[in-house]
mmCIF file with all atom_site columns, C-alpha atoms in Angstrom:
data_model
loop_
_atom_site.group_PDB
_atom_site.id
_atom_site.type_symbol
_atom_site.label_atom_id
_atom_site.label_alt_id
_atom_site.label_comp_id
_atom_site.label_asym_id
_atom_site.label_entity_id
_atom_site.label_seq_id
_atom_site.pdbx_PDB_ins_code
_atom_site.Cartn_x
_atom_site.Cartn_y
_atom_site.Cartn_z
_atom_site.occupancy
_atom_site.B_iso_or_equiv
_atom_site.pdbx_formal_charge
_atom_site.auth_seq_id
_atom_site.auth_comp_id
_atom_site.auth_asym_id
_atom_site.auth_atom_id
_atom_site.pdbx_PDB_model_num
ATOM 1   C CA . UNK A 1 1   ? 15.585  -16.077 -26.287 1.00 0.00 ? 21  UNK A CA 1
ATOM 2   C CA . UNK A 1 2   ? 17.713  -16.584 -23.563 1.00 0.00 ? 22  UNK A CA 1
ATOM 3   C CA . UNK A 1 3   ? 18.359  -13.865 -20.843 1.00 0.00 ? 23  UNK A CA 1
ATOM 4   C CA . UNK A 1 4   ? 21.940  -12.846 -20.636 1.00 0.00 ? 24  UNK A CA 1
ATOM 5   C CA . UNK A 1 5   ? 23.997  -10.340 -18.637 1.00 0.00 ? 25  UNK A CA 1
ATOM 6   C CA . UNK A 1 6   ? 26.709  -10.128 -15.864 1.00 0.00 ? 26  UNK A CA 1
ATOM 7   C CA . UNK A 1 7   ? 26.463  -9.147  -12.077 1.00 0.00 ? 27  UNK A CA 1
ATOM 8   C CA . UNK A 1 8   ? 27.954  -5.647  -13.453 1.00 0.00 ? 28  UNK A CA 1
ATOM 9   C CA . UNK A 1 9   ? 24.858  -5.269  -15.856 1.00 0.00 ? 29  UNK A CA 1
ATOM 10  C CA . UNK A 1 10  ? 22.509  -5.913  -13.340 1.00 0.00 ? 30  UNK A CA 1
ATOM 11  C CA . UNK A 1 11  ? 24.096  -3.802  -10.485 1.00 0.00 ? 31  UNK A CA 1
ATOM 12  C CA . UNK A 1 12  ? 23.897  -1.091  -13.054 1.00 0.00 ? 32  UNK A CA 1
ATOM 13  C CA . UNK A 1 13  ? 20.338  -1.516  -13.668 1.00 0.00 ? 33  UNK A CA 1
ATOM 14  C CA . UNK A 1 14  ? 19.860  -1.192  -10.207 1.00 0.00 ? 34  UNK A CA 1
ATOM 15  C CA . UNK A 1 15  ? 21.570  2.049   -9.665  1.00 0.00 ? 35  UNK A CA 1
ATOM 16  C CA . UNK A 1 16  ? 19.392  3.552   -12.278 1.00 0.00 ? 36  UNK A CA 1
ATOM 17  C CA . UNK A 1 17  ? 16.092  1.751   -10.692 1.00 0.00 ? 37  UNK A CA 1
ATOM 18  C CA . UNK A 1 18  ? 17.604  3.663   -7.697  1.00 0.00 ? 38  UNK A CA 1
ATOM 19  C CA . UNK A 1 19  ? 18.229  6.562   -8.999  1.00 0.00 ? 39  UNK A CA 1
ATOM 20  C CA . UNK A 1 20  ? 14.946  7.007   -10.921 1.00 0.00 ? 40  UNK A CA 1
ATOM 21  C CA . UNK A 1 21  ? 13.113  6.280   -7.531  1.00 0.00 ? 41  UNK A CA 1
ATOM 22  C CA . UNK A 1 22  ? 15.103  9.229   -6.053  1.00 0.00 ? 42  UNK A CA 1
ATOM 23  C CA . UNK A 1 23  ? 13.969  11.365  -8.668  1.00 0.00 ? 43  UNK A CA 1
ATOM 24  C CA . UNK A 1 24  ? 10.480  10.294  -8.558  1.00 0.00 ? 44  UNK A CA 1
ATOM 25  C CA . UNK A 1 25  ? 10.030  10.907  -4.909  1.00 0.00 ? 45  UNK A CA 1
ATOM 26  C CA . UNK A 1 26  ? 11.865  14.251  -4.771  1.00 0.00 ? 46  UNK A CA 1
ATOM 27  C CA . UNK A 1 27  ? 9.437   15.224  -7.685  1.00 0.00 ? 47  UNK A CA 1
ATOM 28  C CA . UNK A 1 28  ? 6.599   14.334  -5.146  1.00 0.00 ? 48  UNK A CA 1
ATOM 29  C CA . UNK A 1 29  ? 8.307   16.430  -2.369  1.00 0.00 ? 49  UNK A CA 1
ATOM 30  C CA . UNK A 1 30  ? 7.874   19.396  -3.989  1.00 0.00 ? 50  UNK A CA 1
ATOM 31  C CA . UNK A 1 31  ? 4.168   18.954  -5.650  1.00 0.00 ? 51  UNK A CA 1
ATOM 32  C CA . UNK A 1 32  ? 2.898   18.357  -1.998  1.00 0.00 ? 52  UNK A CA 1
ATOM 33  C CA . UNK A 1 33  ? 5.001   21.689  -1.165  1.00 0.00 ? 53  UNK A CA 1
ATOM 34  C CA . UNK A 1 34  ? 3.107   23.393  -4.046  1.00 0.00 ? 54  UNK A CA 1
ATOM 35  C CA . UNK A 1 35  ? -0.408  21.527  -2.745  1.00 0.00 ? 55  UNK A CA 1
ATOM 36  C CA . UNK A 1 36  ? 0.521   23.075  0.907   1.00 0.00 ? 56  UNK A CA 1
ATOM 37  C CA . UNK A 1 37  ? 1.382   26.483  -0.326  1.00 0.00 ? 57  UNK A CA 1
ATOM 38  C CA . UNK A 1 38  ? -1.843  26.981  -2.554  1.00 0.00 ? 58  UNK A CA 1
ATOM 39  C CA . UNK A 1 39  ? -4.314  24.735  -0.398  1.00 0.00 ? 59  UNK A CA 1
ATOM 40  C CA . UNK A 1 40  ? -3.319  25.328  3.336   1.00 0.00 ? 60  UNK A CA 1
ATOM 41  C CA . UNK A 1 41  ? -5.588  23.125  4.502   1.00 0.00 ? 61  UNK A CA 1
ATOM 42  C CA . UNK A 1 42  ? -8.253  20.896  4.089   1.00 0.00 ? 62  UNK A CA 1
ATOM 43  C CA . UNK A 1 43  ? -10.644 22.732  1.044   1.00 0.00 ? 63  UNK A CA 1
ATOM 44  C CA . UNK A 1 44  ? -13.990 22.143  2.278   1.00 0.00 ? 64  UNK A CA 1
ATOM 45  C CA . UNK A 1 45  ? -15.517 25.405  3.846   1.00 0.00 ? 65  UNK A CA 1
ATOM 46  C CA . UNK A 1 46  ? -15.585 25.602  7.328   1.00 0.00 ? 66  UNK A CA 1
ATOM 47  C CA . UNK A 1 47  ? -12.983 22.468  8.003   1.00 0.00 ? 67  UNK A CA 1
ATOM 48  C CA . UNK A 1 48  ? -9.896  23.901  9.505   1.00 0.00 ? 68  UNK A CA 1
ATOM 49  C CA . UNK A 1 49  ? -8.008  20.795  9.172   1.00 0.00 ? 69  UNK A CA 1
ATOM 50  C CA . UNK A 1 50  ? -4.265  21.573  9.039   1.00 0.00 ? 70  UNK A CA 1
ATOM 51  C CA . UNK A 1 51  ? -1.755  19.814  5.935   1.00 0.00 ? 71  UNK A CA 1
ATOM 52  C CA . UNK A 1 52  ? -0.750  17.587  8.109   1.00 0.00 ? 72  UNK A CA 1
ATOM 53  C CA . UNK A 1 53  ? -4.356  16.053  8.703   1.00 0.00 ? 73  UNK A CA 1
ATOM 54  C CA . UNK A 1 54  ? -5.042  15.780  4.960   1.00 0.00 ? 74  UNK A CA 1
ATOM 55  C CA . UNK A 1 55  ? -4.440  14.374  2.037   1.00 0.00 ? 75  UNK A CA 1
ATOM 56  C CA . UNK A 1 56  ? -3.942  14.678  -1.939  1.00 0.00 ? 76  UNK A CA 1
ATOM 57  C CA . UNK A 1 57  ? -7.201  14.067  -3.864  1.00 0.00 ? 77  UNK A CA 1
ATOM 58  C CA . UNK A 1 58  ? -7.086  13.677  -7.211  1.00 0.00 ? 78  UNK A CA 1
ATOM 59  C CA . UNK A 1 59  ? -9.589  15.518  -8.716  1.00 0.00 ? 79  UNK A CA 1
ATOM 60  C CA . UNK A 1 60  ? -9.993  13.332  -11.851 1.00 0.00 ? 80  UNK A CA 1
ATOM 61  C CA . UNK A 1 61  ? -8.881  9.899   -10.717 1.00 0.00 ? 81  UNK A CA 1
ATOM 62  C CA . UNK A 1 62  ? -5.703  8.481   -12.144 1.00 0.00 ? 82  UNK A CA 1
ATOM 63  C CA . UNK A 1 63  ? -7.403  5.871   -12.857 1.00 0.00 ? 83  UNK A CA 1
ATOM 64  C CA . UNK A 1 64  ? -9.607  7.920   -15.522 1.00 0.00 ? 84  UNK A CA 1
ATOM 65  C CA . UNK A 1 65  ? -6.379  9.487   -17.066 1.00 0.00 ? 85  UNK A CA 1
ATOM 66  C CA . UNK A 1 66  ? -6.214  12.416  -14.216 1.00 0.00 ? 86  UNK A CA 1
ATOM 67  C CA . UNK A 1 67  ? -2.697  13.119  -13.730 1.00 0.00 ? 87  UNK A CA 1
ATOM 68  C CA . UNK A 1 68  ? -0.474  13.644  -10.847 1.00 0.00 ? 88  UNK A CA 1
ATOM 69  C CA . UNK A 1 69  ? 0.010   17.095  -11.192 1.00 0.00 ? 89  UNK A CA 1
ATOM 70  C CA . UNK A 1 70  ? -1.017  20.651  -8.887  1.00 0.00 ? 90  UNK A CA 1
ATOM 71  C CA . UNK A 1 71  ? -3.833  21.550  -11.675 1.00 0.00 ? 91  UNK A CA 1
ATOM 72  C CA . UNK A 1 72  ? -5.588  18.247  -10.367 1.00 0.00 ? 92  UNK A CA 1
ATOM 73  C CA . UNK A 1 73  ? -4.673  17.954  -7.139  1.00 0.00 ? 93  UNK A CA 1
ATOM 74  C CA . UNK A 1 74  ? -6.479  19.453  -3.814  1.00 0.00 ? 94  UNK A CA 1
ATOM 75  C CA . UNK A 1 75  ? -5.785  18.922  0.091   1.00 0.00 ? 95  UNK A CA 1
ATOM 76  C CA . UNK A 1 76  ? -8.664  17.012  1.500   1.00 0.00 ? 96  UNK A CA 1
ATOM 77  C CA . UNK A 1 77  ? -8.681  16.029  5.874   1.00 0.00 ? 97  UNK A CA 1
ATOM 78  C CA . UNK A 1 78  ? -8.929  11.967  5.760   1.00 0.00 ? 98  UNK A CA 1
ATOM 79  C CA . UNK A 1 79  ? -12.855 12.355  6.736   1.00 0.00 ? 99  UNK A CA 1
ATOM 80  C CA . UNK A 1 80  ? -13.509 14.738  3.609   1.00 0.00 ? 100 UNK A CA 1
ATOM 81  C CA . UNK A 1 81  ? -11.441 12.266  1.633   1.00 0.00 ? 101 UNK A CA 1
ATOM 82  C CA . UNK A 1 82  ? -12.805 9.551   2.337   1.00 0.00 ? 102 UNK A CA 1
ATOM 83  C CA . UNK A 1 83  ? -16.542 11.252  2.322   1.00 0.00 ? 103 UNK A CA 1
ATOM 84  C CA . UNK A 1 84  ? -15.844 12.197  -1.053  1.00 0.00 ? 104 UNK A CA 1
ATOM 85  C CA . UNK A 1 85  ? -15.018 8.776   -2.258  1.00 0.00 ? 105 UNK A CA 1
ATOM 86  C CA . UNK A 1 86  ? -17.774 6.598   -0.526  1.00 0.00 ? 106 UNK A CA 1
ATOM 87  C CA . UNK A 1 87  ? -20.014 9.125   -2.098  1.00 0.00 ? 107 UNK A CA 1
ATOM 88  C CA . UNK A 1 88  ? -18.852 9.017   -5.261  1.00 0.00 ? 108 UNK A CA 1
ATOM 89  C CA . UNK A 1 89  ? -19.209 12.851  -5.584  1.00 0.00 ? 109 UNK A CA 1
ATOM 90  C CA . UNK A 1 90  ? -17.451 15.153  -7.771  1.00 0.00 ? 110 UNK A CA 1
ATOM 91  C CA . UNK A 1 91  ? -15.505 18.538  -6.243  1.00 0.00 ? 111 UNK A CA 1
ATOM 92  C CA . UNK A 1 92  ? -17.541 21.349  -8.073  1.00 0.00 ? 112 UNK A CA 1
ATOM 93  C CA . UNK A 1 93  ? -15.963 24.697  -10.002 1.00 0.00 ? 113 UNK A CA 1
ATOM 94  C CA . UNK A 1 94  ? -16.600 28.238  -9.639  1.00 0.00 ? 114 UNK A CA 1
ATOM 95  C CA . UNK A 1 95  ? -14.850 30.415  -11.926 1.00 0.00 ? 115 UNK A CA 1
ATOM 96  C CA . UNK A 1 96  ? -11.912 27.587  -11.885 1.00 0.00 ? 116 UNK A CA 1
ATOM 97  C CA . UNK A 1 97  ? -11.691 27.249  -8.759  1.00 0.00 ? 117 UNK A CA 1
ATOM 98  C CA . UNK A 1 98  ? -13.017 24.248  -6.685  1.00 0.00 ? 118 UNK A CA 1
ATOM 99  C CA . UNK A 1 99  ? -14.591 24.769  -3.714  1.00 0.00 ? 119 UNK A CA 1
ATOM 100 C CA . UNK A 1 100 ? -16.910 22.548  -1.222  1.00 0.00 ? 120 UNK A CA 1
ATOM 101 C CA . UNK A 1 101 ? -19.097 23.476  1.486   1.00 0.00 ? 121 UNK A CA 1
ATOM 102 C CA . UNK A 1 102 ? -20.687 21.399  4.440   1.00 0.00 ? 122 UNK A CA 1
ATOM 103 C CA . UNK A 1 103 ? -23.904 20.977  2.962   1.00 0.00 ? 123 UNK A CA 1
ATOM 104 C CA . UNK A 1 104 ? -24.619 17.564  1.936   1.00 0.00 ? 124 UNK A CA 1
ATOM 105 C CA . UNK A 1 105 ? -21.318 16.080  3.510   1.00 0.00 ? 125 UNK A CA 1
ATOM 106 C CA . UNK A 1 106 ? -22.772 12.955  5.449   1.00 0.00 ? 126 UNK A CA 1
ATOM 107 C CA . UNK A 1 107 ? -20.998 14.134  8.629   1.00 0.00 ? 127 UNK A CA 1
ATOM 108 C CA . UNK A 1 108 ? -19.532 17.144  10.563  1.00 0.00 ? 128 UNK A CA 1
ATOM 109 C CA . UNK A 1 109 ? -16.682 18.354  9.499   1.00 0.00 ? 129 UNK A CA 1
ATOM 110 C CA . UNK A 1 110 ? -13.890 16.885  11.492  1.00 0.00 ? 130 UNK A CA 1
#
């Protein structure tokens, strides 16, 4: 059928587009607060790499059906990240808690 609706209908639309967007990224804000606060750096043992050198890994991949939430989330530095990935490797548990070391990381740590 045919699309109908006024300039009011679609400047409303885009308020709540706006809005939502807001939401979404103040939502964020605080999750990478939370990530900061637990984390403190970059989680592989030995790599002092401060927050503001790393980034959120997911731990199981959105695309897999891993959420964007704290439980699944850990501070990698870029070189860890992006180690982690090319590798294809998994973060290993211990009692719940993840934790890498340098073995087997295909370079220094940063």
């Amino acid at each position: 059928g045919a699309v109908s609706g006024s300039r009011a209908d679609t400047e409303a639309l885009l308020r709540l587009a706006e809005q939502a967007q807001t939401a979404a990224l103040a939502e964020l804000a605080e999750m990478d607060a939370a990530l900061i606060a637990r984390d403190r750096r970059c989680i592989v043992k030995g790599c002092h790499r401060p927050p503001a050198a790393c980034e959120a890994h997911h731990v199981q991949g959105w695309a897999n059906g891993g959420g964007t939430h704290l439980d699944n989330m850990v501070l990698l530095c870029h070189a860890h990240h992006h180690d982690l990935h090319d590798r294809a490797q998994q973060l290993p548990h211990h009692d719940g808690t993840r934790w890498l070391t340098e073995t087997g990381w295909a370079h220094d740590p940063p």
